[in-house]
Short mmCIF file of C-alpha atoms and ligand atoms in Angstrom, two decimals:
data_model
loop_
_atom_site.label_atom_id
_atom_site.label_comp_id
_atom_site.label_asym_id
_atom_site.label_seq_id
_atom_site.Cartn_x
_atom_site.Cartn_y
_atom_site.Cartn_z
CA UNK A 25 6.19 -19.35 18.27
CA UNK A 26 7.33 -19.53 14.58
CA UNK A 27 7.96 -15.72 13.28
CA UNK A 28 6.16 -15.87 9.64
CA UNK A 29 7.27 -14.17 6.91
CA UNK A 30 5.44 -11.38 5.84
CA UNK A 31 3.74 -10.98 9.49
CA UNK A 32 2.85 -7.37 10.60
CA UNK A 33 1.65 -6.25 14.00
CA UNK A 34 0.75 -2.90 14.72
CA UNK A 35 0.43 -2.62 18.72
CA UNK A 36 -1.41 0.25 20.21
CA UNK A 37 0.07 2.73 18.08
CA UNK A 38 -0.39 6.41 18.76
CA UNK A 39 1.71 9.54 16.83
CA UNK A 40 1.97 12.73 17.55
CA UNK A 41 3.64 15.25 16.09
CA UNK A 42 5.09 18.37 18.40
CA UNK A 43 4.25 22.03 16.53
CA UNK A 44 4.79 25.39 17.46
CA UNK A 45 1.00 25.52 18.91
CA UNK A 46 1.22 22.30 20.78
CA UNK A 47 1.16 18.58 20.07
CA UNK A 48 -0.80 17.31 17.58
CA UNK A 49 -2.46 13.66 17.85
CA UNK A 50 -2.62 11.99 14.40
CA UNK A 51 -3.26 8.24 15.71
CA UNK A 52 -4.49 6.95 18.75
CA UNK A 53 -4.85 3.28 19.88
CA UNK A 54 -4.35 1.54 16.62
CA UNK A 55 -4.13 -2.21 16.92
CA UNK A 56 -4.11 -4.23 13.05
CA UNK A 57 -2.25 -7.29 12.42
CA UNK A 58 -1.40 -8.14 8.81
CA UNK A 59 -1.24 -12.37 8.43
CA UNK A 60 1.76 -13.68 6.00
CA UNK A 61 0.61 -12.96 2.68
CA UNK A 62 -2.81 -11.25 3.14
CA UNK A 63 -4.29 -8.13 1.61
CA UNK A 64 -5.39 -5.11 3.70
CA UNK A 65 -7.19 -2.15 2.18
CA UNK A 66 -7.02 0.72 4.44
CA UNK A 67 -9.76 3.46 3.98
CA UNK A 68 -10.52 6.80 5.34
CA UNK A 69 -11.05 10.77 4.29
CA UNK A 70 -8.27 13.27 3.62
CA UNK A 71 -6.04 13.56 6.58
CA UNK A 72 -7.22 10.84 8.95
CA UNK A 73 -3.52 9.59 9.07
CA UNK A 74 -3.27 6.84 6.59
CA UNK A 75 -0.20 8.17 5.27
CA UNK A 76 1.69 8.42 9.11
CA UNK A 77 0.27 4.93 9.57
CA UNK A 78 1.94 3.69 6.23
CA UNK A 79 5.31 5.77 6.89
CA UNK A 80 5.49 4.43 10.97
CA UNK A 81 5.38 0.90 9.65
CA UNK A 82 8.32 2.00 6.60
CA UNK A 83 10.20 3.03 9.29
CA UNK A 84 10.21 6.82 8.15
CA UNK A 85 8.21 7.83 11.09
CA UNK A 86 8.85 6.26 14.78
CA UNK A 87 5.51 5.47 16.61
CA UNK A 88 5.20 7.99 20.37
CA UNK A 89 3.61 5.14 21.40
CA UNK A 90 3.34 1.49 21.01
CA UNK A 91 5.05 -0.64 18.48
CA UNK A 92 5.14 -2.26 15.15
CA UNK A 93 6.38 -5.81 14.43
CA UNK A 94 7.81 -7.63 11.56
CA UNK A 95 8.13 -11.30 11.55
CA UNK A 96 7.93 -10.57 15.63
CA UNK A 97 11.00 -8.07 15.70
CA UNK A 98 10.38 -4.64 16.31
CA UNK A 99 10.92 -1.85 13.15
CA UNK A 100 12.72 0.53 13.81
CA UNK A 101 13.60 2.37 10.96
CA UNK A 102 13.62 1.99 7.34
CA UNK A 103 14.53 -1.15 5.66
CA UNK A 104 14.31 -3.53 2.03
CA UNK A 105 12.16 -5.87 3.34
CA UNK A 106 9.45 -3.91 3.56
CA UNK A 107 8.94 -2.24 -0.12
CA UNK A 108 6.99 1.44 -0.42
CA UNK A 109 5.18 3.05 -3.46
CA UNK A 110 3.39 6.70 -2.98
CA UNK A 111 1.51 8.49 -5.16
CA UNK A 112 3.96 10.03 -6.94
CA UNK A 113 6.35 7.51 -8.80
CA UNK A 114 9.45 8.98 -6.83
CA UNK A 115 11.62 7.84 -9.78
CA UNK A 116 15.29 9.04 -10.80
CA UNK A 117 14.80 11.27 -13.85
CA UNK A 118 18.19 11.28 -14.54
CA UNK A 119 18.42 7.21 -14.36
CA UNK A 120 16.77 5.06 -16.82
CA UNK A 121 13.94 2.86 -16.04
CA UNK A 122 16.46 -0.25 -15.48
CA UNK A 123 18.61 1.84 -13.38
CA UNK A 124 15.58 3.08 -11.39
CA UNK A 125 14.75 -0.23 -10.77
CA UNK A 126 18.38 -1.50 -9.84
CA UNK A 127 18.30 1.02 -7.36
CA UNK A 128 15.89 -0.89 -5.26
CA UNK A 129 18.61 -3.83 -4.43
CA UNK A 130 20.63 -4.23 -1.40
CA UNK A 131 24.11 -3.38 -2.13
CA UNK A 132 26.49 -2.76 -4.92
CA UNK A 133 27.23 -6.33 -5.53
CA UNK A 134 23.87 -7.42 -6.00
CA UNK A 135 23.20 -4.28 -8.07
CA UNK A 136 26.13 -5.71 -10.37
CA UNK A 137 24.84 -8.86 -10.58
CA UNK A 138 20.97 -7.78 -10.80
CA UNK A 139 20.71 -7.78 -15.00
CA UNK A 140 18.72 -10.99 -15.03
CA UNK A 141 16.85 -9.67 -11.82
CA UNK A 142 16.28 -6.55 -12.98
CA UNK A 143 14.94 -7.72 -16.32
CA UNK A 144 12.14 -10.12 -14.73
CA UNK A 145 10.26 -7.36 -12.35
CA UNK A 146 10.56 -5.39 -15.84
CA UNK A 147 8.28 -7.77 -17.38
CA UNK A 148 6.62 -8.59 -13.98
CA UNK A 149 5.00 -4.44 -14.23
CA UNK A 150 4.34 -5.05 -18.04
CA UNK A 151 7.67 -2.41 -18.77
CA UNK A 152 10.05 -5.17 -20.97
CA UNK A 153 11.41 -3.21 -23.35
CA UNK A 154 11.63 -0.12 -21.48
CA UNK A 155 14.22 -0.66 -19.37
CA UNK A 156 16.47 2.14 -21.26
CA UNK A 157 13.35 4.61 -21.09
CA UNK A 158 14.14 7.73 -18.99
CA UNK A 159 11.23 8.35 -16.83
CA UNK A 160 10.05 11.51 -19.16
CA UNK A 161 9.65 9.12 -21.62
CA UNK A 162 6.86 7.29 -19.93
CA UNK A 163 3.47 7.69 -19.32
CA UNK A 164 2.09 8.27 -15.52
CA UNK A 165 0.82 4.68 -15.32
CA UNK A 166 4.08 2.87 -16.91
CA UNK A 167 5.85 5.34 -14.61
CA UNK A 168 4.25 4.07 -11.44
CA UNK A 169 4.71 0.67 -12.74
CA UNK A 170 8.67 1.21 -12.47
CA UNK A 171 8.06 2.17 -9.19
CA UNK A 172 6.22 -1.08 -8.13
CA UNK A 173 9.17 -3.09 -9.78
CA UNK A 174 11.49 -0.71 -7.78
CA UNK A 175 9.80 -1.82 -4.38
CA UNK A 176 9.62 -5.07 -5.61
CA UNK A 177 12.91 -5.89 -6.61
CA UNK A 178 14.35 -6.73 -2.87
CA UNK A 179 11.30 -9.41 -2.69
CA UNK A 180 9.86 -7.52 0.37
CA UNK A 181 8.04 -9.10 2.87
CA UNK A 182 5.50 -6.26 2.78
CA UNK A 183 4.77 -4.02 0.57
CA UNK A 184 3.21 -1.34 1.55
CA UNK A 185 1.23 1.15 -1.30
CA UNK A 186 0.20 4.31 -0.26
CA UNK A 187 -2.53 5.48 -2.79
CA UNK A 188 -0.26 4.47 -5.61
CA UNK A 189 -2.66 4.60 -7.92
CA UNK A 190 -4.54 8.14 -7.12
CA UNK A 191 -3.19 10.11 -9.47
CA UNK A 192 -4.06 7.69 -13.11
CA UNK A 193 -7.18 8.24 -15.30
CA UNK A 194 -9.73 5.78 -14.26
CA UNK A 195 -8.91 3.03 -17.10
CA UNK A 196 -5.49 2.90 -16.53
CA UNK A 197 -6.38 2.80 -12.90
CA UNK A 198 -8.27 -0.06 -13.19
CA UNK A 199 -5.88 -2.01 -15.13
CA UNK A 200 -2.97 -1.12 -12.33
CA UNK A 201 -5.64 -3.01 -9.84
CA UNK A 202 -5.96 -6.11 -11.89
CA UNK A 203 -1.75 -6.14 -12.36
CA UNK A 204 -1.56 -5.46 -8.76
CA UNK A 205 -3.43 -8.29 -8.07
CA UNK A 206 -1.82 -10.51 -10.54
CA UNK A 207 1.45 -9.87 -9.02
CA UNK A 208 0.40 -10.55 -5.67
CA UNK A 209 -0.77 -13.68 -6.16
CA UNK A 210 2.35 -14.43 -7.89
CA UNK A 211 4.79 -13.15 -5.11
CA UNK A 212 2.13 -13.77 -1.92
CA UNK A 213 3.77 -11.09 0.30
CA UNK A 214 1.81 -9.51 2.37
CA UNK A 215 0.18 -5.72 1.11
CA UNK A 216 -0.87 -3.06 2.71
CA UNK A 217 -2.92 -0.76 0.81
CA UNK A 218 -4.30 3.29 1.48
CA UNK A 219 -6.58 4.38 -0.59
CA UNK A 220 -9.96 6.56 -0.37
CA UNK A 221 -11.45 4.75 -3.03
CA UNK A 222 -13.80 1.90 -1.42
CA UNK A 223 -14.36 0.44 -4.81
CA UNK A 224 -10.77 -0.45 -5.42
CA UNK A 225 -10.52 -1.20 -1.61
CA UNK A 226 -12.84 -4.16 -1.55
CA UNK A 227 -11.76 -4.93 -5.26
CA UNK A 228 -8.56 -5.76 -3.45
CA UNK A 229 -8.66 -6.35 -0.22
CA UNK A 230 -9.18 -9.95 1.79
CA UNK A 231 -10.04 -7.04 4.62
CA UNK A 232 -10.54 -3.47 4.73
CA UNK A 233 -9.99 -1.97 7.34
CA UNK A 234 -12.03 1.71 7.67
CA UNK A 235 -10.57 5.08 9.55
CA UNK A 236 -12.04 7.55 11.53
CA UNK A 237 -10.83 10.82 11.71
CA UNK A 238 -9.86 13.54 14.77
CA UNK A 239 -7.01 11.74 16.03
CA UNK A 240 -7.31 8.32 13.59
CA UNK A 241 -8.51 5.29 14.93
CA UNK A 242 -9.72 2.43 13.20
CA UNK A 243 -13.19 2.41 13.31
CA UNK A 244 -13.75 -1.19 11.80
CA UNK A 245 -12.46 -4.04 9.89
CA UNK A 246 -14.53 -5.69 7.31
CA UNK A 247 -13.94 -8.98 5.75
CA UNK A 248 -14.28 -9.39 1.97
CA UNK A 249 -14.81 -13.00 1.70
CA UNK A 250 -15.89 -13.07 -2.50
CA UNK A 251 -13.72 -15.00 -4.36
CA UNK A 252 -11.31 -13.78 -7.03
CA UNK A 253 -11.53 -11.62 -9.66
CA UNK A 254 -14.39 -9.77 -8.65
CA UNK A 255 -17.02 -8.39 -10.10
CA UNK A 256 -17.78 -4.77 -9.51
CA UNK A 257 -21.24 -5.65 -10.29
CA UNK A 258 -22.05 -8.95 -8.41
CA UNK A 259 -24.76 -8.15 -5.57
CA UNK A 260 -22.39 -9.46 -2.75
CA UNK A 261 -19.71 -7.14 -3.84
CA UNK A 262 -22.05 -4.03 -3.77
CA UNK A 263 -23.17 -5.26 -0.53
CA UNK A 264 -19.95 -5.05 1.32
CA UNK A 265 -19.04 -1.72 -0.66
CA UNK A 266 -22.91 0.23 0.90
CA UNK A 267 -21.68 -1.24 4.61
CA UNK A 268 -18.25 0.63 4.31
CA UNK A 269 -19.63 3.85 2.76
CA UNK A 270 -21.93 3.67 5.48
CA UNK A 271 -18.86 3.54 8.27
CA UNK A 272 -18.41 6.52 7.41
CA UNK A 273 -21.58 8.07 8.19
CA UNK A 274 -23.91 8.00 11.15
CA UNK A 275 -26.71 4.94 10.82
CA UNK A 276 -29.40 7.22 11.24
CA UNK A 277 -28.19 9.37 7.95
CA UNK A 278 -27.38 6.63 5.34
CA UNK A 279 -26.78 6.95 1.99
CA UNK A 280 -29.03 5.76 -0.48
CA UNK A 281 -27.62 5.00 -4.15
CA UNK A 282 -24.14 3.57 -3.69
N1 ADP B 325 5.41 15.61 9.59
C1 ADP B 325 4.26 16.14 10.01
N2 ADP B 325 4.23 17.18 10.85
C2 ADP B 325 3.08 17.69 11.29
N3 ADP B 325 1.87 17.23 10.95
C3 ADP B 325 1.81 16.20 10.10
C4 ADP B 325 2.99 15.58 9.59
N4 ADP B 325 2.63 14.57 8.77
C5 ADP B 325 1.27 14.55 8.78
N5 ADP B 325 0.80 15.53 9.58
C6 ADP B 325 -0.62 15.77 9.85
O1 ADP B 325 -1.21 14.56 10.25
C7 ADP B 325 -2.55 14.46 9.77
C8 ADP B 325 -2.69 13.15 8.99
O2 ADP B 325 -1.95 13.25 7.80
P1 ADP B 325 -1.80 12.03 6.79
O3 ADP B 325 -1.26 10.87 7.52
O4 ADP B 325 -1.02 12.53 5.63
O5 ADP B 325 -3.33 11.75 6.38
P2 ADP B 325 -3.93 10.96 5.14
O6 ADP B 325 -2.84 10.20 4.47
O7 ADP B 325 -4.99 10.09 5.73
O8 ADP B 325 -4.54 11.99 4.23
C9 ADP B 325 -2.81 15.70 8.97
O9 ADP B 325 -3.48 16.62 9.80
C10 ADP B 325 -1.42 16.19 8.64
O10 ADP B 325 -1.40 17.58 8.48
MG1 MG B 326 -2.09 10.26 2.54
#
């Protein structure tokens, strides 16, 4: 079988982690596969484990049981080809925007040579002429936009967002989505994206996959199959956005006026 770029398998993953009181169970039984160059949303409330999920397949976390596969090979630890943003931008302060950036490549001799690189994800995020901006010097969104160019610079086979866009003012937010999806379509890896905002998840997503809580499973996966860009608005689009809100409650107590 030909090993695709860009293909993730997550294989009856469970994680727990050990504390003083016991062991606690953050995942159980999660099977997803991610096709070459597909979208995932991932859903779910405050502490149902979409950040563990997101770290085990970065390789910052190791999986007590089952296994995660990339391109068919097993992960097993942290690695260039598969590109992270968080919340936070994460970014050097005392490095400029460039060198941020720079930091993202392989090794010292690619770093050398990465000028011309670095300069095109700069304009890629929207940041050209910023690349001698400290990160003080720029605002939350253009901040988190280093960051994307930062996981993108290594041309990742995945990239793998974890709410990156959580902590901008709804506009700005909103304009990250449509650059987000801009650049996807551009590079077609493959994304994998927590958030807990359904809107922006089937904005996004080609699927969105919804979490349970208590340990997380994956409740559901829900196709999005409206063409792009979408409109917020469109009756199809609400449609698909009522059936995930209502994932997350019991059928007998929908909610009316989403
Ligand atoms: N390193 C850790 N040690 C112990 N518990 C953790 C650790 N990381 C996460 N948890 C716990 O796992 C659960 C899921 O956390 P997380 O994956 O961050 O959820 P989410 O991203 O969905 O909000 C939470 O109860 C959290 O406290
Ligand atoms: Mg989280």
């Amino acid at each position: 079988m030909k090993a695709s770029r860009g293909s993730l398998k997550v294989k009856g993953v469970a994680k727990s982690f050990a504390l003083p009181q016991g062991d606690l169970r953050v995942l159980e039984r999660i099977d997803l596969e991610v096709g070459p160059g597909e979208f995932v949303a991932l859903v779910g409330k405050s502490g149902c484990g979409k950040s563990t999920l997101l770290r085990l397949i970065g390789g910052l976390e190791a999986a007590t049981e089952g296994e995660i596969l990339l391109r068919e090979k097993r992960i097993t630890g942290p690695g260039l080809e598969r590109g992270m943003v968080f919340q936070e931008p994460r970014l050097f302060p005392w490095m400029t925007t460039r060198e941020n950036i720079a930091f993202g490549l392989r090794d010292s001799t690619e770093k050398r040579e990465a000028g011309e690189t670095v300069e095109k994800y700069l304009a890629l995020v929207g940041l050209a002429g910023f690349g001698d901006a400290y990160p003080h010097q720029l605002s939350g969104g253009m901040q988190q936009r280093a960051a994307l160019a930062r996981a993108l610079v290594s041309r990742p086979e995945v990239l793998l967002l974890d709410e990156p866009f959580g902590a901008l003012d709804a506009l700005t937010r909103i304009q990250m989505q449509l650059e987000i999806q801009r650049i996807w379509r551009e590079s077609r890896g493959t994304v994998l994206l927590v958030t807990h905002d359904i809107d922006e998840a089937v904005f996004l997503g080609d699927r969105v996959a919804v979490m349970s809580e208590g340990p997380g499973t994956l409740r559901k996966i829900i196709p999005v199959p409206l063409s792009r860009p979408r409109d917020r608005s469109s009756a199809s689009f609400v449609k698909i956005r009522k059936k995930i809100y209502n994932e997350f409650f019991n059928s007998s107590r929908k909610i009316k006026g989403v």
